[in-house]
XYZ file of C-alpha atoms in Angstrom:
558
model
C 0.000 0.000 0.000
C 1.309 3.468 -0.858
C 0.778 6.597 1.191
C 1.528 10.055 -0.169
C 3.455 12.653 1.828
C 3.079 16.163 0.414
C 5.169 19.185 1.366
C 3.992 22.582 0.170
C 6.353 25.551 0.354
C 4.653 28.631 1.732
C 6.718 30.980 -0.395
C 6.445 34.662 0.348
C 3.083 34.425 2.045
C 4.490 34.440 5.529
C 2.769 31.120 6.288
C 4.698 28.064 7.363
C 4.921 25.086 4.959
C 1.903 22.811 5.021
C 2.437 19.074 5.423
C -0.354 16.747 4.362
C -0.638 12.972 4.614
C -3.407 11.623 2.358
C -4.845 8.367 1.109
C -5.389 7.752 -2.634
C -8.985 6.686 -1.902
C -9.970 10.220 -0.809
C -10.089 12.434 -3.928
C -11.324 15.419 -1.958
C -8.010 15.413 -0.119
C -5.854 15.465 -3.232
C -2.609 17.320 -2.465
C -3.075 19.588 -5.476
C -6.172 21.064 -3.827
C -3.944 22.627 -1.198
C -2.539 25.109 -3.715
C -4.946 28.012 -3.692
C -2.669 31.012 -4.236
C -3.207 33.431 -7.140
C 0.557 33.632 -7.590
C 1.221 31.548 -10.714
C 4.939 31.458 -10.002
C 4.479 29.388 -6.870
C 5.968 25.899 -7.103
C 3.575 23.031 -7.426
C 3.496 20.290 -4.851
C 5.192 17.068 -5.796
C 3.902 13.907 -4.131
C 6.590 11.812 -2.482
C 5.608 8.133 -2.469
C 6.436 6.153 0.607
C 6.264 2.412 0.006
C 5.314 0.524 3.153
C 7.052 -2.505 1.747
C 10.403 -0.707 1.718
C 9.834 0.875 5.124
C 8.888 -2.000 7.427
C 9.405 0.161 10.516
C 6.309 2.234 9.693
C 3.234 1.223 11.676
C 0.129 0.069 9.878
C -2.314 2.823 8.959
C -5.694 2.757 10.642
C -8.777 3.785 8.722
C -9.911 5.702 11.759
C -8.980 9.436 11.533
C -6.176 10.394 13.891
C -5.579 13.728 15.604
C -2.902 14.450 13.010
C -5.382 13.732 10.197
C -7.878 16.143 11.725
C -5.269 18.830 12.212
C -3.929 18.544 8.688
C -7.419 18.350 7.232
C -8.483 21.545 8.980
C -5.352 23.349 7.803
C -5.689 22.131 4.239
C -9.082 23.766 3.772
C -7.864 27.249 4.634
C -7.084 29.437 1.628
C -3.653 30.978 1.434
C -3.976 34.751 0.978
C -2.145 36.327 -1.971
C 0.890 38.504 -1.404
C 0.572 42.237 -2.053
C 3.735 43.618 -3.625
C 2.324 46.886 -4.933
C 2.799 48.838 -1.692
C 6.140 50.639 -1.494
C 8.267 49.631 1.473
C 11.024 52.065 2.497
C 14.496 50.762 3.348
C 14.731 49.613 6.907
C 17.322 50.877 9.357
C 18.228 48.168 11.829
C 18.604 49.103 15.471
C 19.701 47.215 18.517
C 16.155 47.286 19.913
C 14.448 46.045 16.757
C 16.882 43.185 16.359
C 16.450 42.163 19.963
C 12.686 42.052 19.502
C 13.076 40.022 16.320
C 15.399 37.613 18.062
C 12.470 36.168 19.980
C 10.308 35.609 16.904
C 10.406 32.436 14.814
C 12.102 32.786 11.442
C 9.724 33.410 8.546
C 9.744 31.006 5.565
C 11.917 31.802 2.566
C 10.931 31.983 -1.084
C 12.622 28.960 -2.620
C 13.551 30.874 -5.764
C 15.216 33.841 -4.053
C 18.547 34.562 -5.682
C 19.811 37.996 -4.752
C 21.638 39.284 -1.698
C 18.459 40.305 0.091
C 17.805 36.612 0.730
C 20.517 36.670 3.388
C 19.220 39.862 4.972
C 15.466 39.469 4.933
C 15.044 43.142 3.923
C 13.335 44.566 0.817
C 14.000 47.996 -0.582
C 11.265 50.259 -1.920
C 12.627 49.759 -5.429
C 12.231 45.989 -5.225
C 8.758 46.241 -3.736
C 7.473 48.583 -6.446
C 9.073 46.823 -9.407
C 7.144 43.680 -10.433
C 10.253 42.368 -12.169
C 11.941 42.074 -8.822
C 9.081 40.472 -6.933
C 10.588 37.020 -6.907
C 13.646 38.334 -5.164
C 11.764 38.920 -1.982
C 12.799 37.009 1.174
C 11.806 37.316 4.792
C 14.648 35.862 6.828
C 15.270 38.056 9.896
C 18.764 39.487 10.385
C 20.706 38.290 13.405
C 24.111 39.863 13.940
C 25.750 38.726 17.187
C 28.433 40.799 18.844
C 31.028 39.573 21.332
C 28.705 39.693 24.323
C 26.076 37.567 22.592
C 23.546 40.370 21.973
C 22.099 40.931 18.516
C 23.103 44.325 17.241
C 23.615 46.102 13.941
C 23.378 49.888 13.650
C 23.938 50.140 9.894
C 21.511 49.972 6.986
C 21.125 47.033 4.593
C 19.575 47.840 1.240
C 19.289 45.934 -1.998
C 22.751 46.875 -3.179
C 25.966 48.061 -1.609
C 25.258 51.571 -2.864
C 22.126 51.946 -0.757
C 23.571 50.149 2.287
C 25.586 51.594 5.128
C 28.092 49.385 6.993
C 28.582 49.511 10.735
C 31.250 48.198 13.086
C 30.926 47.883 16.854
C 33.195 50.205 18.738
C 36.048 48.702 20.696
C 35.524 49.602 24.361
C 38.420 51.369 25.983
C 39.849 49.851 29.124
C 38.533 51.448 32.267
C 41.546 52.812 34.158
C 40.108 51.244 37.297
C 40.340 47.744 35.811
C 43.331 45.899 37.207
C 44.925 42.670 36.158
C 44.503 39.993 38.818
C 46.933 37.185 39.618
C 45.716 34.712 42.252
C 48.397 32.267 43.413
C 46.651 29.388 45.174
C 49.020 26.999 46.940
C 47.949 23.588 48.167
C 48.091 22.256 51.764
C 50.434 25.019 52.942
C 50.092 25.845 56.632
C 49.564 29.171 58.347
C 53.234 29.376 59.454
C 54.940 28.079 56.286
C 55.778 31.344 54.504
C 58.897 33.108 55.714
C 56.839 36.234 56.459
C 54.622 34.133 58.748
C 57.480 32.758 60.842
C 58.845 29.832 58.807
C 62.458 28.765 58.382
C 61.660 28.004 54.727
C 63.082 30.542 52.287
C 60.252 32.235 50.385
C 61.798 35.542 49.246
C 59.319 36.207 46.436
C 56.299 35.758 48.689
C 57.968 37.749 51.466
C 58.663 40.618 49.066
C 55.038 40.711 47.905
C 53.931 40.806 51.554
C 56.351 43.613 52.347
C 55.070 45.651 49.391
C 51.412 45.001 50.185
C 49.215 43.568 52.923
C 49.501 40.480 55.099
C 46.354 39.041 56.649
C 46.134 36.986 59.826
C 42.393 36.259 59.915
C 41.866 34.750 56.466
C 39.612 31.678 56.524
C 39.139 28.820 54.073
C 36.984 25.673 54.106
C 39.680 23.184 55.304
C 39.757 21.247 52.013
C 40.883 21.873 48.465
C 37.780 21.427 46.264
C 35.532 23.289 48.677
C 37.850 26.284 48.998
C 38.334 26.426 45.236
C 34.595 26.391 44.616
C 34.077 29.216 47.106
C 36.984 31.222 45.729
C 35.788 30.850 42.142
C 32.147 31.722 42.845
C 32.218 33.891 45.965
C 29.571 31.617 47.504
C 29.343 29.062 50.275
C 30.635 25.803 48.864
C 27.465 23.878 49.793
C 25.372 26.402 47.868
C 27.269 25.682 44.643
C 27.296 21.868 44.798
C 30.734 21.373 46.363
C 30.028 20.396 49.950
C 32.893 17.920 49.839
C 35.578 16.809 47.385
C 35.079 16.921 43.623
C 36.000 13.255 43.278
C 32.432 11.969 43.547
C 28.747 12.859 43.406
C 27.232 12.559 46.872
C 23.653 12.322 45.577
C 22.437 15.615 47.048
C 22.368 19.136 45.556
C 25.023 20.436 47.930
C 27.354 17.507 47.265
C 27.446 17.054 43.503
C 31.218 17.354 43.258
C 30.881 19.946 40.518
C 30.240 23.685 40.585
C 26.580 24.379 39.814
C 25.737 25.998 36.492
C 23.662 28.641 38.261
C 26.762 29.838 40.146
C 28.934 31.882 37.751
C 32.659 31.795 38.361
C 34.789 34.900 38.662
C 36.072 34.222 35.146
C 32.506 34.146 33.807
C 31.753 37.417 35.581
C 34.888 39.163 34.344
C 34.633 38.069 30.699
C 31.782 40.500 29.741
C 33.969 43.319 31.034
C 36.751 42.564 28.567
C 38.943 40.330 30.713
C 40.956 37.435 29.289
C 41.064 34.562 31.762
C 43.860 32.050 32.239
C 43.894 28.960 34.458
C 47.258 27.309 35.219
C 47.680 24.271 37.473
C 45.279 22.378 39.704
C 41.534 22.580 38.957
C 39.841 19.907 41.167
C 36.388 21.398 40.696
C 34.593 18.776 38.633
C 33.808 15.115 39.198
C 36.498 12.528 38.490
C 34.034 10.644 36.283
C 33.892 13.691 33.997
C 37.628 14.251 33.592
C 38.259 11.742 30.816
C 39.147 12.556 27.202
C 35.483 12.771 26.174
C 34.388 15.064 29.000
C 31.726 16.332 29.348
C 33.683 19.564 29.318
C 31.127 21.942 30.819
C 32.773 21.618 34.244
C 36.341 22.059 32.969
C 38.026 25.486 33.109
C 37.152 26.416 29.514
C 33.546 25.517 30.292
C 33.557 27.885 33.278
C 34.817 31.113 31.740
C 38.541 30.591 31.245
C 40.065 31.192 27.822
C 43.113 28.976 28.309
C 43.941 26.082 30.648
C 47.098 24.125 31.284
C 47.326 21.887 34.300
C 45.671 18.882 35.913
C 42.055 18.192 36.848
C 42.387 15.946 39.906
C 43.495 16.516 43.494
C 47.161 15.731 42.912
C 49.618 14.522 40.307
C 53.211 13.384 40.067
C 55.559 16.341 39.678
C 57.868 14.463 37.316
C 55.217 12.594 35.322
C 52.007 14.626 35.598
C 48.602 13.923 34.038
C 48.292 17.128 32.038
C 45.487 18.803 30.134
C 45.799 21.669 27.681
C 42.462 23.412 27.229
C 40.122 20.414 26.658
C 42.707 17.851 25.602
C 44.855 15.464 27.622
C 48.510 15.862 26.637
C 51.867 14.318 27.460
C 54.288 16.183 29.708
C 57.139 17.769 27.737
C 59.762 15.890 29.757
C 60.454 13.744 32.801
C 62.898 13.503 35.681
C 65.689 12.275 33.403
C 65.446 15.439 31.287
C 65.270 17.795 34.257
C 61.495 18.273 34.024
C 59.448 19.379 37.041
C 55.786 20.394 36.938
C 56.316 23.564 38.984
C 58.767 24.938 36.432
C 56.477 23.875 33.580
C 53.489 25.699 35.080
C 55.575 28.827 35.585
C 56.711 28.619 31.951
C 53.079 28.410 30.829
C 52.047 31.333 33.020
C 54.872 33.433 31.586
C 53.903 32.403 28.045
C 50.272 33.396 28.584
C 51.196 36.734 30.145
C 53.732 37.520 27.428
C 51.326 36.570 24.638
C 48.601 38.661 26.203
C 50.852 41.680 26.571
C 52.058 41.359 22.979
C 48.658 40.896 21.337
C 46.099 42.630 23.569
C 47.998 44.970 25.920
C 44.929 47.133 26.489
C 42.736 44.260 27.717
C 42.779 43.326 31.412
C 43.440 39.731 32.448
C 42.719 37.355 35.306
C 45.015 34.417 36.049
C 44.618 31.637 38.585
C 48.007 30.005 39.159
C 47.486 26.890 41.293
C 50.578 24.684 41.597
C 50.713 21.171 42.992
C 52.927 22.504 45.795
C 52.690 21.510 48.553
C 50.221 18.661 48.189
C 51.705 15.182 48.227
C 53.694 13.823 46.537
C 56.417 16.067 47.943
C 58.955 16.083 45.124
C 61.715 18.616 44.600
C 65.361 18.934 43.495
C 67.678 16.802 45.576
C 70.028 19.619 46.588
C 67.139 21.529 48.167
C 65.981 18.432 50.036
C 69.498 17.944 51.381
C 69.545 21.544 52.614
C 66.233 21.423 54.446
C 66.768 17.955 55.892
C 69.570 19.480 57.950
C 67.423 22.524 58.797
C 64.772 20.380 60.496
C 66.981 17.935 62.370
C 65.992 19.599 65.662
C 62.424 18.268 65.338
C 58.902 19.629 65.357
C 58.760 20.677 69.022
C 61.661 23.117 68.710
C 60.427 24.211 65.287
C 57.052 25.188 66.741
C 58.705 27.279 69.453
C 60.917 29.053 66.934
C 58.061 29.824 64.570
C 55.921 31.243 67.350
C 58.782 33.522 68.442
C 59.173 34.829 64.884
C 55.418 35.368 64.559
C 55.318 37.422 67.750
C 58.291 39.490 66.592
C 56.674 40.126 63.207
C 53.278 40.984 64.690
C 51.557 38.007 63.089
C 50.245 36.958 66.504
C 50.024 39.134 69.624
C 52.629 39.097 72.346
C 51.911 36.547 75.028
C 50.472 33.975 72.599
C 51.069 30.454 73.897
C 51.212 27.212 71.992
C 48.445 24.686 72.526
C 49.325 21.149 73.541
C 50.460 18.797 70.809
C 47.671 17.492 68.629
C 46.288 14.071 69.576
C 48.535 11.263 68.357
C 51.660 13.407 67.992
C 54.499 12.190 70.183
C 57.316 14.343 71.492
C 60.253 14.449 69.080
C 62.592 13.080 71.723
C 60.493 9.917 72.028
C 61.366 8.775 68.504
C 64.389 6.688 67.615
C 67.387 8.131 65.817
C 66.380 6.377 62.582
C 62.856 7.743 62.840
C 64.159 11.255 63.463
C 66.447 10.991 60.443
C 63.551 9.765 58.298
C 61.166 12.456 59.543
C 63.725 15.213 58.933
C 64.161 14.009 55.376
C 60.410 13.974 54.757
C 60.125 17.520 56.154
C 63.020 18.524 53.931
C 61.139 17.345 50.824
C 58.095 19.413 51.800
C 60.155 22.539 52.498
C 62.158 22.081 49.302
C 58.949 21.895 47.275
C 57.732 25.223 48.685
C 61.136 26.862 48.222
C 61.248 25.572 44.646
C 57.819 27.031 43.870
C 58.730 30.408 45.360
C 61.725 30.551 43.021
C 59.555 29.978 39.936
C 56.890 32.387 41.188
C 59.698 34.924 41.168
C 60.104 34.339 37.425
C 56.409 35.119 36.891
C 56.644 38.290 38.975
C 59.789 39.338 37.094
C 57.862 38.962 33.824
C 55.184 41.334 35.093
C 57.840 43.840 36.066
C 59.725 43.530 32.765
C 56.548 44.137 30.740
C 55.460 47.093 32.857
C 52.365 45.347 34.205
C 53.257 45.085 37.870
C 51.766 48.418 38.912
C 48.449 47.501 37.243
C 48.241 44.009 38.745
C 46.729 42.787 41.998
C 48.698 39.773 43.236
C 47.224 37.492 45.886
C 49.117 34.543 47.408
C 47.205 32.118 49.622
C 46.667 28.479 50.524
C 43.504 26.445 50.097
C 43.630 24.897 53.580
C 46.021 24.121 56.411
C 48.885 21.637 56.324
C 47.793 18.032 55.935
C 47.628 15.238 58.468
C 47.426 12.627 55.694
C 51.002 11.468 56.313
C 49.911 9.978 59.618
C 52.277 9.494 62.597
C 55.212 8.081 60.586
C 54.911 9.697 57.154
C 55.253 7.871 53.845
C 57.834 7.280 51.200
C 55.004 5.834 49.110
C 51.707 7.326 50.289
C 49.839 5.261 47.689
C 50.798 1.989 49.387
C 47.850 1.897 51.826
C 45.375 2.421 48.976
C 46.732 -0.784 47.458
C 46.684 -2.664 50.792
C 50.489 -2.643 50.874
C 52.152 -1.974 54.197
C 55.212 0.238 54.543
C 57.020 -0.671 57.780
C 59.422 1.819 59.340
C 62.420 -0.280 58.311
C 61.376 -0.067 54.678
C 60.890 3.676 54.927
C 64.332 4.157 56.431
C 65.849 1.911 53.768
C 64.532 4.232 51.056
C 65.465 7.481 52.755
C 67.662 8.645 49.867
C 64.797 8.154 47.396
C 62.531 10.634 49.174
C 61.414 13.435 46.881
C 62.504 11.620 43.736
C 60.575 10.221 40.770
C 60.010 6.789 42.341
C 58.368 8.074 45.516
C 55.074 9.548 46.673
C 56.335 11.221 49.838
C 54.304 12.802 52.594
C 55.579 14.028 55.967
C 54.360 12.925 59.450
C 51.533 14.872 61.037
C 53.937 16.222 63.656
C 55.431 18.411 60.935
C 51.957 19.445 59.769
C 51.288 20.562 63.352
C 54.416 22.742 63.197
C 53.366 24.132 59.800
C 50.077 25.305 61.314
C 51.690 27.063 64.327
C 50.153 28.293 66.584
C 46.845 26.727 65.546
C 45.422 23.335 66.448
C 44.714 20.403 64.129
C 44.987 20.205 60.346
C 43.483 20.179 56.897
C 40.067 18.423 56.974
C 39.409 19.771 60.505
C 37.273 22.804 61.263
C 39.851 23.986 63.783
C 42.240 26.861 63.190
C 44.815 24.520 61.670
C 42.353 23.598 58.938
C 40.556 26.861 58.183
C 43.129 29.603 58.940
C 45.624 30.244 56.172
C 48.195 32.808 55.078
C 47.123 35.519 52.608
């Protein structure tokens, strides 16, 4: 059995095409009866046979009229009014308001035989409207010209020819002198007392210089974990309100715990972009679910999906500093080197930051920029150049009890904490340094040395970024913020790790094995993390650690 599907083009009438499904046994519903226009130039309908035998997926046709039959039947009996082309129509000047109003209207049908340029504009000049020889050139497609902020706008005039048209270009907005570049340096798991300007024995001259030239805060609070702080920092909202009540590694099943920043919470990059900012993300993201970080996305929760123009870094909580899992924009890429070639992720991220800043200054010097530079330092694995680890291993041989006392004294002298501040008791589970064996003390000093070396190493490469700003004359127009996402971490436990991944694989790491690998600490074959006694010292004079809603978890340097 054959059914006939008929499509009738509405032409210039302004009506939408009519679709009719008819049976050969009903002559009063012949498709040719649908053509009732007085315009002889209109195309005739051509039946398209559909053979049920060649389309077995089609259901059998009932003889009972369906709702579609009734709808099409009622439409097919309505005459199509003729088009009046004898009324002159003046050229139309497009404005922002008229285009915005048209943007909400459905597109009108197009004459299938339109051939001239007005087909692409949807406008008809008075000459074309009054000249019967040009009638068939009429089209009614609305103009939509999108500018950079997504709004339809065109302030010129489009006529039939170039001679009676006037071009228009959007003006380039000048940079507001109050707009500043913004560089946010977000370190990972660095304690309140770890910067030199907050009492540490670790050399951080770049950070100390920035503090001396600007402001140093002692009451800055975070959310005690990385994903949650990052979500709050990016959106300016409570982390539960934007779907990041806990880590981004999983979806907790509730709106506040989706492990991904909500679409209804714009990031700072998304807010700055309409004001002419270029946005760059370098380093650790950790703001979308692990299940959505593969090569096929979805990418809506990745940096480029949340307002950033460029991204180079890693998506998860941590990565190996010598063999990182890297992403450039929306594509996973191989690291440009490894330990054998002298590669280290911190240096690579600094190189990328410098490249972005230099490219920006060379190509768009008048546009402001926002950059989030988030290194892996000092999240485990603690990996750094060997010579720096050697230096700091000796620095911390006196142990965490003496180190806490020394840091507190420096903090009081610098005004970071008020005179008379006393240290709280050791955190639960932390033994006195003197109670550990000589081998344990040697091991713990080495693990602390790897952590300190990693921070020192980052400060050196941050200095390269700051020097680039100075060399290009951007320093005076740039706000630089250096902070940590939470306090120092207790995840190393009482004895620390040479391979912190061992417990996740149900592999034990006895103290003898740790001591036997002491020279490997901080190298490419380790995943080092220091004991929680050193994390306690890093958070001086505050109690507890990352993950805890005590001062040691939620108070950080800024």
